[in-house]
Amino acid sequence: MKQIYILLIALLMGLSANAEESGTCGANLKWHLTNDGVLTITGKGEMDDYRLFSPWRYSDVKRIIIGNRVTSIGNNAFAFCSSLTSVTIPNSVTTIGDGAFAGCSSLTSVTIPNSVTTIGGGAFSGCISLTSVTIPNSVTTIGQYAFNNCISLTSVTIPNSVTTIGDRAFSGCSSLTSVTIGNSVTTIGDRAFARCSSLTSVTIGNSVTTIGWSAFSDCSSLTSVTIPNSVTAIGYRAFSGCTNLQKVNIGNSVKTIGEDAFNNCTSITQISSEAVVPPTCESNVFDDINKSKCKLIVPKNSLDAYKQAYQWKDFLLIEGSTTGITNTVYNKAGLADVYTIDGTKRLSKASTDEINALPKGVYIVNGKKIIIK
């Protein structure tokens, strides 16, 4: 009799473990989870925010289907659903909350619809299998830690709609090889791309005014960087530890360069500064650069000023710019990709205005060289 009782209990527990689950997840939203791990959110309106864990946190969710009347994904809604491989986000969603998909370690790709305007802080942090993400032109804000430690992410294009990249937004994305920052971003947050050790190419949009502290620190594969004319301040340790960085072009509006900004950039052989007035340097900006071999190119009429300015005067090879580059207006219709003379992509599908706003230099557009002042 006792054995039968034990068997009945075991059977009931097994049925309970495999039973489908359901409940509410918003004022007008319901959720349903099938035995095979498909979670469906239905109804109209915003999802609940979860302080710690959602009701399905320990339910082995493999796939999420969000109904096309859901308008937001709540904070921590699907955090640490470690078996999740697929999610469908409808065009009705405008906000992806803080930590919404954090720690979803099996998620490999996500397409964010063009209705979303905000990607919350830590939204995809720790999604270690995420290889690709599409950020649409509707997004204006990428929150802090949004894609932090997405170690499999290989490339990202930040569209022209984005104005803010939060602190540590892509920090620790160690497989990231290229970044294109759109022309509406004004601030690159602190440590936004720090420890992106595979990053070889970065295009900084021409609306950025501030590069935050340690924004690109320890990007050990980065070989060159052009800081556009819109930038006025380069933050503390902004490029520190970029040990393969060889060439730096500093735009004509930079006023201040923070402490240790290029510290431990041991491979730099050339710095070009277009600023007529030498930017004010805080301590140790150029530490570990071989100043007897690194060439410093500055505006010809500012040669004496640089030779007397704090830290700039430590360079032994200071030359006045003699490129003779004059302004050329690019006026062809349509969008075009723009490359630097060494073949690095500078802009993707750029408009005529965006091309003419580039820093002074020689570029390749539609297979032909153009000169921009």
mmCIF file of C-alpha atoms in Angstrom:
data_model
loop_
_atom_site.group_PDB
_atom_site.id
_atom_site.type_symbol
_atom_site.label_atom_id
_atom_site.label_comp_id
_atom_site.label_asym_id
_atom_site.label_seq_id
_atom_site.Cartn_x
_atom_site.Cartn_y
_atom_site.Cartn_z
ATOM 1 C CA MET A 1 0.000 0.000 0.000
ATOM 2 C CA LYS A 2 2.830 2.312 0.928
ATOM 3 C CA GLN A 3 4.554 1.627 -2.415
ATOM 4 C CA ILE A 4 1.371 2.466 -4.342
ATOM 5 C CA TYR A 5 1.063 5.723 -2.391
ATOM 6 C CA ILE A 6 4.636 6.671 -3.264
ATOM 7 C CA LEU A 7 4.048 5.863 -6.943
ATOM 8 C CA LEU A 8 0.903 8.024 -6.979
ATOM 9 C CA ILE A 9 2.805 10.961 -5.481
ATOM 10 C CA ALA A 10 5.596 10.564 -8.040
ATOM 11 C CA LEU A 11 3.060 10.428 -10.878
ATOM 12 C CA LEU A 12 1.307 13.555 -9.660
ATOM 13 C CA MET A 13 4.610 15.406 -9.315
ATOM 14 C CA GLY A 14 5.560 14.403 -12.834
ATOM 15 C CA LEU A 15 2.265 15.627 -14.228
ATOM 16 C CA SER A 16 2.667 18.890 -12.316
ATOM 17 C CA ALA A 17 6.193 19.386 -13.630
ATOM 18 C CA ASN A 18 5.020 18.928 -17.228
ATOM 19 C CA ALA A 19 1.790 20.896 -16.914
ATOM 20 C CA GLU A 20 1.377 23.989 -19.051
ATOM 21 C CA GLU A 21 1.573 27.238 -17.124
ATOM 22 C CA SER A 22 -0.179 30.587 -17.553
ATOM 23 C CA GLY A 23 -0.890 33.854 -15.772
ATOM 24 C CA THR A 24 -0.951 37.628 -16.176
ATOM 25 C CA CYS A 25 2.045 39.842 -16.964
ATOM 26 C CA GLY A 26 0.417 43.249 -17.302
ATOM 27 C CA ALA A 27 -2.869 45.023 -16.707
ATOM 28 C CA ASN A 28 -4.217 43.638 -19.971
ATOM 29 C CA LEU A 29 -1.630 40.997 -20.809
ATOM 30 C CA LYS A 30 -1.495 37.247 -20.318
ATOM 31 C CA TRP A 31 1.265 34.717 -20.679
ATOM 32 C CA HIS A 32 1.144 31.047 -21.571
ATOM 33 C CA LEU A 33 4.004 28.542 -21.526
ATOM 34 C CA THR A 34 3.735 25.212 -23.341
ATOM 35 C CA ASN A 35 5.362 21.949 -22.330
ATOM 36 C CA ASP A 36 8.016 22.355 -25.036
ATOM 37 C CA GLY A 37 9.155 25.772 -23.790
ATOM 38 C CA VAL A 38 7.252 28.195 -26.040
ATOM 39 C CA LEU A 39 6.216 31.302 -24.102
ATOM 40 C CA THR A 40 3.497 33.465 -25.664
ATOM 41 C CA ILE A 41 2.557 36.961 -24.476
ATOM 42 C CA THR A 42 -0.891 38.154 -25.598
ATOM 43 C CA GLY A 43 -3.151 41.128 -25.004
ATOM 44 C CA LYS A 44 -2.719 44.878 -25.353
ATOM 45 C CA GLY A 45 -0.480 47.332 -23.531
ATOM 46 C CA GLU A 46 2.674 47.329 -21.418
ATOM 47 C CA MET A 47 4.284 44.352 -19.760
ATOM 48 C CA ASP A 48 4.948 44.374 -16.041
ATOM 49 C CA ASP A 49 8.416 45.243 -14.780
ATOM 50 C CA TYR A 50 10.082 42.602 -12.634
ATOM 51 C CA ARG A 51 12.426 43.571 -9.848
ATOM 52 C CA LEU A 52 14.137 40.197 -9.756
ATOM 53 C CA PHE A 53 12.611 37.271 -11.618
ATOM 54 C CA SER A 54 9.544 36.776 -13.792
ATOM 55 C CA PRO A 55 7.064 33.897 -13.220
ATOM 56 C CA TRP A 56 8.680 31.819 -15.987
ATOM 57 C CA ARG A 57 12.269 32.368 -14.815
ATOM 58 C CA TYR A 58 12.882 28.690 -13.976
ATOM 59 C CA SER A 59 10.671 27.161 -16.693
ATOM 60 C CA ASP A 60 13.233 26.386 -19.416
ATOM 61 C CA VAL A 61 11.846 28.898 -21.951
ATOM 62 C CA LYS A 62 13.224 28.163 -25.445
ATOM 63 C CA ARG A 63 11.182 30.487 -27.628
ATOM 64 C CA ILE A 64 9.214 33.678 -27.011
ATOM 65 C CA ILE A 65 6.345 34.976 -29.140
ATOM 66 C CA ILE A 66 5.140 38.468 -28.251
ATOM 67 C CA GLY A 67 1.729 39.505 -29.551
ATOM 68 C CA ASN A 68 1.425 42.442 -31.928
ATOM 69 C CA ARG A 69 -0.467 44.634 -29.475
ATOM 70 C CA VAL A 70 2.147 44.507 -26.726
ATOM 71 C CA THR A 71 3.784 47.945 -26.406
ATOM 72 C CA SER A 72 6.696 47.336 -24.038
ATOM 73 C CA ILE A 73 8.933 44.575 -22.767
ATOM 74 C CA GLY A 74 9.245 44.998 -19.009
ATOM 75 C CA ASN A 75 12.398 45.336 -16.962
ATOM 76 C CA ASN A 76 14.025 41.925 -16.423
ATOM 77 C CA ALA A 77 11.079 40.297 -18.225
ATOM 78 C CA PHE A 78 13.085 37.490 -19.802
ATOM 79 C CA ALA A 79 16.349 37.814 -17.878
ATOM 80 C CA PHE A 80 18.383 34.641 -17.458
ATOM 81 C CA CYS A 81 16.186 32.503 -19.694
ATOM 82 C CA SER A 82 19.338 30.539 -20.464
ATOM 83 C CA SER A 83 17.681 28.138 -22.942
ATOM 84 C CA LEU A 84 16.111 30.910 -25.040
ATOM 85 C CA THR A 85 17.255 30.714 -28.666
ATOM 86 C CA SER A 86 14.566 32.676 -30.506
ATOM 87 C CA VAL A 87 12.400 35.713 -29.833
ATOM 88 C CA THR A 88 9.913 37.551 -32.045
ATOM 89 C CA ILE A 89 9.472 41.237 -31.168
ATOM 90 C CA PRO A 90 6.504 42.850 -32.958
ATOM 91 C CA ASN A 91 6.292 46.348 -34.446
ATOM 92 C CA SER A 92 4.007 47.451 -31.614
ATOM 93 C CA VAL A 93 6.839 47.433 -29.056
ATOM 94 C CA THR A 94 8.406 50.847 -28.405
ATOM 95 C CA THR A 95 10.530 50.117 -25.331
ATOM 96 C CA ILE A 96 12.788 47.228 -24.387
ATOM 97 C CA GLY A 97 13.196 47.523 -20.640
ATOM 98 C CA ASP A 98 16.285 47.388 -18.450
ATOM 99 C CA GLY A 99 17.717 43.885 -18.275
ATOM 100 C CA ALA A 100 14.910 42.546 -20.482
ATOM 101 C CA PHE A 101 17.041 39.776 -22.025
ATOM 102 C CA ALA A 102 20.092 39.943 -19.750
ATOM 103 C CA GLY A 103 21.901 36.650 -19.335
ATOM 104 C CA CYS A 104 20.023 34.865 -22.136
ATOM 105 C CA SER A 105 23.151 32.907 -22.876
ATOM 106 C CA SER A 106 21.752 30.817 -25.771
ATOM 107 C CA LEU A 107 20.236 33.699 -27.774
ATOM 108 C CA THR A 108 22.151 33.974 -31.064
ATOM 109 C CA SER A 109 20.430 36.807 -32.932
ATOM 110 C CA VAL A 110 17.758 39.426 -32.433
ATOM 111 C CA THR A 111 15.981 41.802 -34.777
ATOM 112 C CA ILE A 112 14.678 44.919 -33.101
ATOM 113 C CA PRO A 113 11.687 46.348 -34.998
ATOM 114 C CA ASN A 114 11.576 49.926 -36.227
ATOM 115 C CA SER A 115 8.975 50.869 -33.637
ATOM 116 C CA VAL A 116 11.463 50.639 -30.753
ATOM 117 C CA THR A 117 12.873 53.963 -29.544
ATOM 118 C CA THR A 118 14.668 52.877 -26.369
ATOM 119 C CA ILE A 119 16.916 49.933 -25.621
ATOM 120 C CA GLY A 120 17.120 49.880 -21.844
ATOM 121 C CA GLY A 121 20.147 49.557 -19.615
ATOM 122 C CA GLY A 122 21.573 46.041 -19.629
ATOM 123 C CA ALA A 123 18.834 44.912 -22.011
ATOM 124 C CA PHE A 124 21.024 42.263 -23.673
ATOM 125 C CA SER A 125 23.938 42.258 -21.237
ATOM 126 C CA GLY A 126 25.673 38.908 -20.966
ATOM 127 C CA CYS A 127 24.023 37.379 -24.039
ATOM 128 C CA ILE A 128 27.237 35.521 -24.721
ATOM 129 C CA SER A 129 26.005 33.681 -27.848
ATOM 130 C CA LEU A 130 24.575 36.770 -29.570
ATOM 131 C CA THR A 131 26.413 37.166 -32.892
ATOM 132 C CA SER A 132 24.256 39.754 -34.637
ATOM 133 C CA VAL A 133 21.824 42.497 -33.757
ATOM 134 C CA THR A 134 19.925 44.880 -35.993
ATOM 135 C CA ILE A 135 19.336 48.316 -34.481
ATOM 136 C CA PRO A 136 16.682 50.213 -36.481
ATOM 137 C CA ASN A 137 16.530 53.900 -37.338
ATOM 138 C CA SER A 138 13.797 54.452 -34.761
ATOM 139 C CA VAL A 139 16.081 53.900 -31.749
ATOM 140 C CA THR A 140 17.250 57.117 -30.081
ATOM 141 C CA THR A 141 18.812 55.767 -26.886
ATOM 142 C CA ILE A 142 21.040 52.786 -26.205
ATOM 143 C CA GLY A 143 21.151 52.419 -22.433
ATOM 144 C CA GLN A 144 24.160 51.774 -20.255
ATOM 145 C CA TYR A 145 25.407 48.186 -20.271
ATOM 146 C CA ALA A 146 22.869 47.445 -23.063
ATOM 147 C CA PHE A 147 25.128 44.914 -24.848
ATOM 148 C CA ASN A 148 27.833 44.622 -22.216
ATOM 149 C CA ASN A 149 29.861 41.387 -22.439
ATOM 150 C CA CYS A 150 28.124 40.102 -25.577
ATOM 151 C CA ILE A 151 31.363 38.295 -26.348
ATOM 152 C CA SER A 152 30.208 36.754 -29.673
ATOM 153 C CA LEU A 153 28.912 39.975 -31.270
ATOM 154 C CA THR A 154 31.055 40.723 -34.342
ATOM 155 C CA SER A 155 29.791 44.021 -35.760
ATOM 156 C CA VAL A 156 27.330 46.773 -35.005
ATOM 157 C CA THR A 157 25.990 49.770 -36.895
ATOM 158 C CA ILE A 158 24.465 52.492 -34.763
ATOM 159 C CA PRO A 159 21.947 54.363 -36.932
ATOM 160 C CA ASN A 160 21.612 58.106 -37.368
ATOM 161 C CA SER A 161 18.562 58.174 -35.106
ATOM 162 C CA VAL A 162 20.598 57.340 -31.993
ATOM 163 C CA THR A 163 21.679 60.363 -29.952
ATOM 164 C CA THR A 164 23.092 58.669 -26.855
ATOM 165 C CA ILE A 165 25.282 55.615 -26.343
ATOM 166 C CA GLY A 166 25.218 54.822 -22.641
ATOM 167 C CA ASP A 167 28.132 54.001 -20.364
ATOM 168 C CA ARG A 168 29.577 50.526 -21.004
ATOM 169 C CA ALA A 169 26.945 49.910 -23.688
ATOM 170 C CA PHE A 170 29.248 47.570 -25.661
ATOM 171 C CA SER A 171 32.012 47.081 -23.115
ATOM 172 C CA GLY A 172 33.687 43.683 -23.194
ATOM 173 C CA CYS A 173 32.330 42.704 -26.630
ATOM 174 C CA SER A 174 35.595 40.932 -27.331
ATOM 175 C CA SER A 175 34.636 39.640 -30.821
ATOM 176 C CA LEU A 176 33.442 43.020 -32.108
ATOM 177 C CA THR A 177 35.573 43.938 -35.134
ATOM 178 C CA SER A 178 33.882 47.049 -36.516
ATOM 179 C CA VAL A 179 31.670 49.837 -35.231
ATOM 180 C CA THR A 180 29.931 52.567 -37.189
ATOM 181 C CA ILE A 181 28.497 55.348 -35.039
ATOM 182 C CA GLY A 182 25.737 57.366 -36.709
ATOM 183 C CA ASN A 183 25.768 61.091 -37.282
ATOM 184 C CA SER A 184 23.238 61.991 -34.580
ATOM 185 C CA VAL A 185 25.175 60.612 -31.609
ATOM 186 C CA THR A 186 26.458 63.490 -29.470
ATOM 187 C CA THR A 187 27.985 61.540 -26.585
ATOM 188 C CA ILE A 188 29.879 58.267 -26.452
ATOM 189 C CA GLY A 189 29.475 57.130 -22.868
ATOM 190 C CA ASP A 190 32.172 56.168 -20.391
ATOM 191 C CA ARG A 191 33.748 52.784 -21.249
ATOM 192 C CA ALA A 192 31.178 52.409 -24.043
ATOM 193 C CA PHE A 193 33.509 50.218 -26.127
ATOM 194 C CA ALA A 194 36.193 49.397 -23.573
ATOM 195 C CA ARG A 195 37.849 45.975 -23.811
ATOM 196 C CA CYS A 196 36.586 45.369 -27.348
ATOM 197 C CA SER A 197 39.876 43.614 -27.995
ATOM 198 C CA SER A 198 39.115 42.586 -31.620
ATOM 199 C CA LEU A 199 37.962 46.032 -32.750
ATOM 200 C CA THR A 200 39.981 47.073 -35.785
ATOM 201 C CA SER A 201 37.746 49.771 -37.253
ATOM 202 C CA VAL A 202 35.633 52.502 -35.718
ATOM 203 C CA THR A 203 33.795 55.280 -37.519
ATOM 204 C CA ILE A 204 32.808 58.143 -35.238
ATOM 205 C CA GLY A 205 29.877 60.219 -36.492
ATOM 206 C CA ASN A 206 30.309 63.932 -37.096
ATOM 207 C CA SER A 207 27.888 65.043 -34.364
ATOM 208 C CA VAL A 208 29.835 63.559 -31.466
ATOM 209 C CA THR A 209 31.054 66.284 -29.120
ATOM 210 C CA THR A 210 32.332 64.198 -26.206
ATOM 211 C CA ILE A 211 34.222 60.920 -26.075
ATOM 212 C CA GLY A 212 33.741 59.600 -22.537
ATOM 213 C CA TRP A 213 36.396 58.351 -20.176
ATOM 214 C CA SER A 214 37.903 55.019 -21.205
ATOM 215 C CA ALA A 215 35.428 54.933 -24.114
ATOM 216 C CA PHE A 216 37.813 52.846 -26.261
ATOM 217 C CA SER A 217 40.361 51.777 -23.664
ATOM 218 C CA ASP A 218 42.091 48.422 -24.173
ATOM 219 C CA CYS A 219 40.858 48.075 -27.761
ATOM 220 C CA SER A 220 44.145 46.356 -28.481
ATOM 221 C CA SER A 221 43.486 45.649 -32.195
ATOM 222 C CA LEU A 222 42.555 49.208 -33.180
ATOM 223 C CA THR A 223 45.153 50.602 -35.596
ATOM 224 C CA SER A 224 43.854 54.060 -36.470
ATOM 225 C CA VAL A 225 41.238 56.521 -35.338
ATOM 226 C CA THR A 226 39.890 59.758 -36.740
ATOM 227 C CA ILE A 227 38.275 62.103 -34.254
ATOM 228 C CA PRO A 228 35.840 64.311 -36.184
ATOM 229 C CA ASN A 229 35.682 68.092 -36.110
ATOM 230 C CA SER A 230 32.580 68.032 -33.921
ATOM 231 C CA VAL A 231 34.453 66.637 -30.898
ATOM 232 C CA THR A 232 35.496 69.196 -28.285
ATOM 233 C CA ALA A 233 36.629 66.882 -25.464
ATOM 234 C CA ILE A 234 38.473 63.568 -25.356
ATOM 235 C CA GLY A 235 37.906 61.938 -21.975
ATOM 236 C CA TYR A 236 40.153 60.426 -19.340
ATOM 237 C CA ARG A 237 41.901 57.261 -20.622
ATOM 238 C CA ALA A 238 39.700 57.390 -23.749
ATOM 239 C CA PHE A 239 42.148 55.322 -25.847
ATOM 240 C CA SER A 240 44.457 54.065 -23.121
ATOM 241 C CA GLY A 241 45.871 50.606 -23.718
ATOM 242 C CA CYS A 242 45.202 50.596 -27.472
ATOM 243 C CA THR A 243 48.572 48.970 -27.954
ATOM 244 C CA ASN A 244 48.342 48.578 -31.757
ATOM 245 C CA LEU A 245 47.085 52.089 -32.458
ATOM 246 C CA GLN A 246 49.419 53.645 -35.027
ATOM 247 C CA LYS A 247 47.758 56.764 -36.409
ATOM 248 C CA VAL A 248 45.553 59.340 -34.699
ATOM 249 C CA ASN A 249 43.799 62.228 -36.442
ATOM 250 C CA ILE A 250 42.441 64.878 -34.085
ATOM 251 C CA GLY A 251 39.778 67.243 -35.434
ATOM 252 C CA ASN A 252 39.958 71.011 -35.349
ATOM 253 C CA SER A 253 37.472 71.573 -32.501
ATOM 254 C CA VAL A 254 39.158 69.565 -29.747
ATOM 255 C CA LYS A 255 39.817 71.827 -26.768
ATOM 256 C CA THR A 256 40.765 69.375 -24.015
ATOM 257 C CA ILE A 257 42.334 65.926 -23.822
ATOM 258 C CA GLY A 258 41.873 64.046 -20.564
ATOM 259 C CA GLU A 259 44.453 62.421 -18.338
ATOM 260 C CA ASP A 260 46.074 59.262 -19.751
ATOM 261 C CA ALA A 261 43.947 59.564 -22.906
ATOM 262 C CA PHE A 262 46.583 57.839 -25.073
ATOM 263 C CA ASN A 263 48.579 56.241 -22.279
ATOM 264 C CA ASN A 264 50.178 52.893 -23.177
ATOM 265 C CA CYS A 265 49.523 53.398 -26.881
ATOM 266 C CA THR A 266 53.021 52.168 -27.592
ATOM 267 C CA SER A 267 52.687 51.745 -31.370
ATOM 268 C CA ILE A 268 51.619 55.282 -32.338
ATOM 269 C CA THR A 269 53.896 56.635 -35.059
ATOM 270 C CA GLN A 270 51.874 59.633 -36.226
ATOM 271 C CA ILE A 271 49.492 62.114 -34.644
ATOM 272 C CA SER A 272 47.795 64.773 -36.758
ATOM 273 C CA SER A 273 46.079 67.637 -34.972
ATOM 274 C CA GLU A 274 43.991 70.098 -36.959
ATOM 275 C CA ALA A 275 43.303 72.318 -33.941
ATOM 276 C CA VAL A 276 44.773 75.783 -34.503
ATOM 277 C CA VAL A 277 45.132 76.262 -30.742
ATOM 278 C CA PRO A 278 46.904 73.288 -29.155
ATOM 279 C CA PRO A 279 44.346 71.360 -27.082
ATOM 280 C CA THR A 280 44.851 71.581 -23.327
ATOM 281 C CA CYS A 281 46.315 68.313 -22.086
ATOM 282 C CA GLU A 282 45.814 66.894 -18.623
ATOM 283 C CA SER A 283 48.600 64.796 -17.132
ATOM 284 C CA ASN A 284 50.220 61.837 -18.923
ATOM 285 C CA VAL A 285 48.145 62.132 -22.098
ATOM 286 C CA PHE A 286 50.897 60.732 -24.318
ATOM 287 C CA ASP A 287 52.801 58.554 -21.849
ATOM 288 C CA ASP A 288 54.563 55.532 -23.382
ATOM 289 C CA ILE A 289 54.534 57.028 -26.894
ATOM 290 C CA ASN A 290 58.041 57.230 -28.335
ATOM 291 C CA LYS A 291 58.188 61.001 -28.791
ATOM 292 C CA SER A 292 61.543 60.885 -30.541
ATOM 293 C CA LYS A 293 60.088 58.799 -33.381
ATOM 294 C CA CYS A 294 56.383 59.680 -33.449
ATOM 295 C CA LYS A 295 55.633 62.369 -36.028
ATOM 296 C CA LEU A 296 53.316 65.202 -34.905
ATOM 297 C CA ILE A 297 51.655 67.086 -37.768
ATOM 298 C CA VAL A 298 49.950 70.385 -36.903
ATOM 299 C CA PRO A 299 48.618 73.439 -38.775
ATOM 300 C CA LYS A 300 51.578 75.256 -40.310
ATOM 301 C CA ASN A 301 50.724 78.576 -38.678
ATOM 302 C CA SER A 302 50.481 76.913 -35.255
ATOM 303 C CA LEU A 303 53.868 75.214 -35.357
ATOM 304 C CA ASP A 304 55.441 77.494 -32.751
ATOM 305 C CA ALA A 305 52.423 77.237 -30.452
ATOM 306 C CA TYR A 306 52.646 73.437 -30.366
ATOM 307 C CA LYS A 307 56.413 73.584 -29.773
ATOM 308 C CA GLN A 308 55.731 75.576 -26.605
ATOM 309 C CA ALA A 309 52.536 73.880 -25.382
ATOM 310 C CA TYR A 310 52.486 71.535 -22.387
ATOM 311 C CA GLN A 311 53.099 67.911 -23.466
ATOM 312 C CA TRP A 312 52.908 68.759 -27.169
ATOM 313 C CA LYS A 313 56.399 70.267 -26.931
ATOM 314 C CA ASP A 314 57.774 66.863 -25.850
ATOM 315 C CA PHE A 315 57.497 65.572 -29.416
ATOM 316 C CA LEU A 316 60.779 65.936 -31.273
ATOM 317 C CA LEU A 317 59.336 65.561 -34.778
ATOM 318 C CA ILE A 318 56.797 68.368 -35.129
ATOM 319 C CA GLU A 319 55.871 69.370 -38.677
ATOM 320 C CA GLY A 320 53.615 72.016 -40.106
ATOM 321 C CA SER A 321 50.876 70.682 -42.364
ATOM 322 C CA THR A 322 51.775 71.175 -46.012
ATOM 323 C CA THR A 323 49.101 69.002 -47.594
ATOM 324 C CA GLY A 324 47.559 71.925 -49.412
ATOM 325 C CA ILE A 325 44.144 70.306 -49.191
ATOM 326 C CA THR A 326 41.402 72.724 -50.095
ATOM 327 C CA ASN A 327 37.659 72.410 -49.858
ATOM 328 C CA THR A 328 35.932 70.322 -52.490
ATOM 329 C CA VAL A 329 32.152 70.182 -52.431
ATOM 330 C CA TYR A 330 30.723 66.747 -53.172
ATOM 331 C CA ASN A 331 27.399 67.295 -54.907
ATOM 332 C CA LYS A 332 26.392 63.990 -56.466
ATOM 333 C CA ALA A 333 22.902 62.747 -55.623
ATOM 334 C CA GLY A 334 22.223 59.509 -53.790
ATOM 335 C CA LEU A 335 23.825 57.652 -50.905
ATOM 336 C CA ALA A 336 27.380 56.345 -51.015
ATOM 337 C CA ASP A 337 29.877 54.433 -48.895
ATOM 338 C CA VAL A 338 32.974 56.431 -48.014
ATOM 339 C CA TYR A 339 36.434 54.941 -47.446
ATOM 340 C CA THR A 340 39.668 56.476 -46.215
ATOM 341 C CA ILE A 341 42.662 56.346 -48.489
ATOM 342 C CA ASP A 342 43.906 53.175 -46.721
ATOM 343 C CA GLY A 343 40.644 51.338 -47.456
ATOM 344 C CA THR A 344 38.922 51.681 -44.073
ATOM 345 C CA LYS A 345 35.183 52.300 -44.326
ATOM 346 C CA ARG A 346 34.434 55.771 -42.917
ATOM 347 C CA LEU A 347 30.689 56.114 -43.604
ATOM 348 C CA SER A 348 27.960 53.749 -44.792
ATOM 349 C CA LYS A 349 25.250 54.991 -47.171
ATOM 350 C CA ALA A 350 26.175 58.601 -46.489
ATOM 351 C CA SER A 351 24.253 61.559 -47.851
ATOM 352 C CA THR A 352 25.861 64.472 -49.689
ATOM 353 C CA ASP A 353 25.704 66.612 -46.532
ATOM 354 C CA GLU A 354 27.328 63.878 -44.443
ATOM 355 C CA ILE A 355 30.154 63.490 -46.949
ATOM 356 C CA ASN A 356 30.821 67.229 -47.074
ATOM 357 C CA ALA A 357 30.886 67.340 -43.257
ATOM 358 C CA LEU A 358 33.813 64.890 -43.072
ATOM 359 C CA PRO A 359 37.114 66.052 -41.573
ATOM 360 C CA LYS A 360 39.679 67.428 -43.993
ATOM 361 C CA GLY A 361 41.309 64.665 -45.983
ATOM 362 C CA VAL A 362 41.314 62.441 -49.043
ATOM 363 C CA TYR A 363 38.522 59.872 -49.352
ATOM 364 C CA ILE A 364 37.328 57.249 -51.803
ATOM 365 C CA VAL A 365 33.685 57.652 -52.893
ATOM 366 C CA ASN A 366 32.236 55.438 -55.609
ATOM 367 C CA GLY A 367 35.725 54.341 -56.545
ATOM 368 C CA LYS A 368 37.043 57.887 -57.030
ATOM 369 C CA LYS A 369 39.218 60.085 -54.840
ATOM 370 C CA ILE A 370 37.678 63.243 -53.411
ATOM 371 C CA ILE A 371 39.272 65.928 -51.255
ATOM 372 C CA ILE A 372 37.376 67.458 -48.349
ATOM 373 C CA LYS A 373 38.566 70.395 -46.306
#
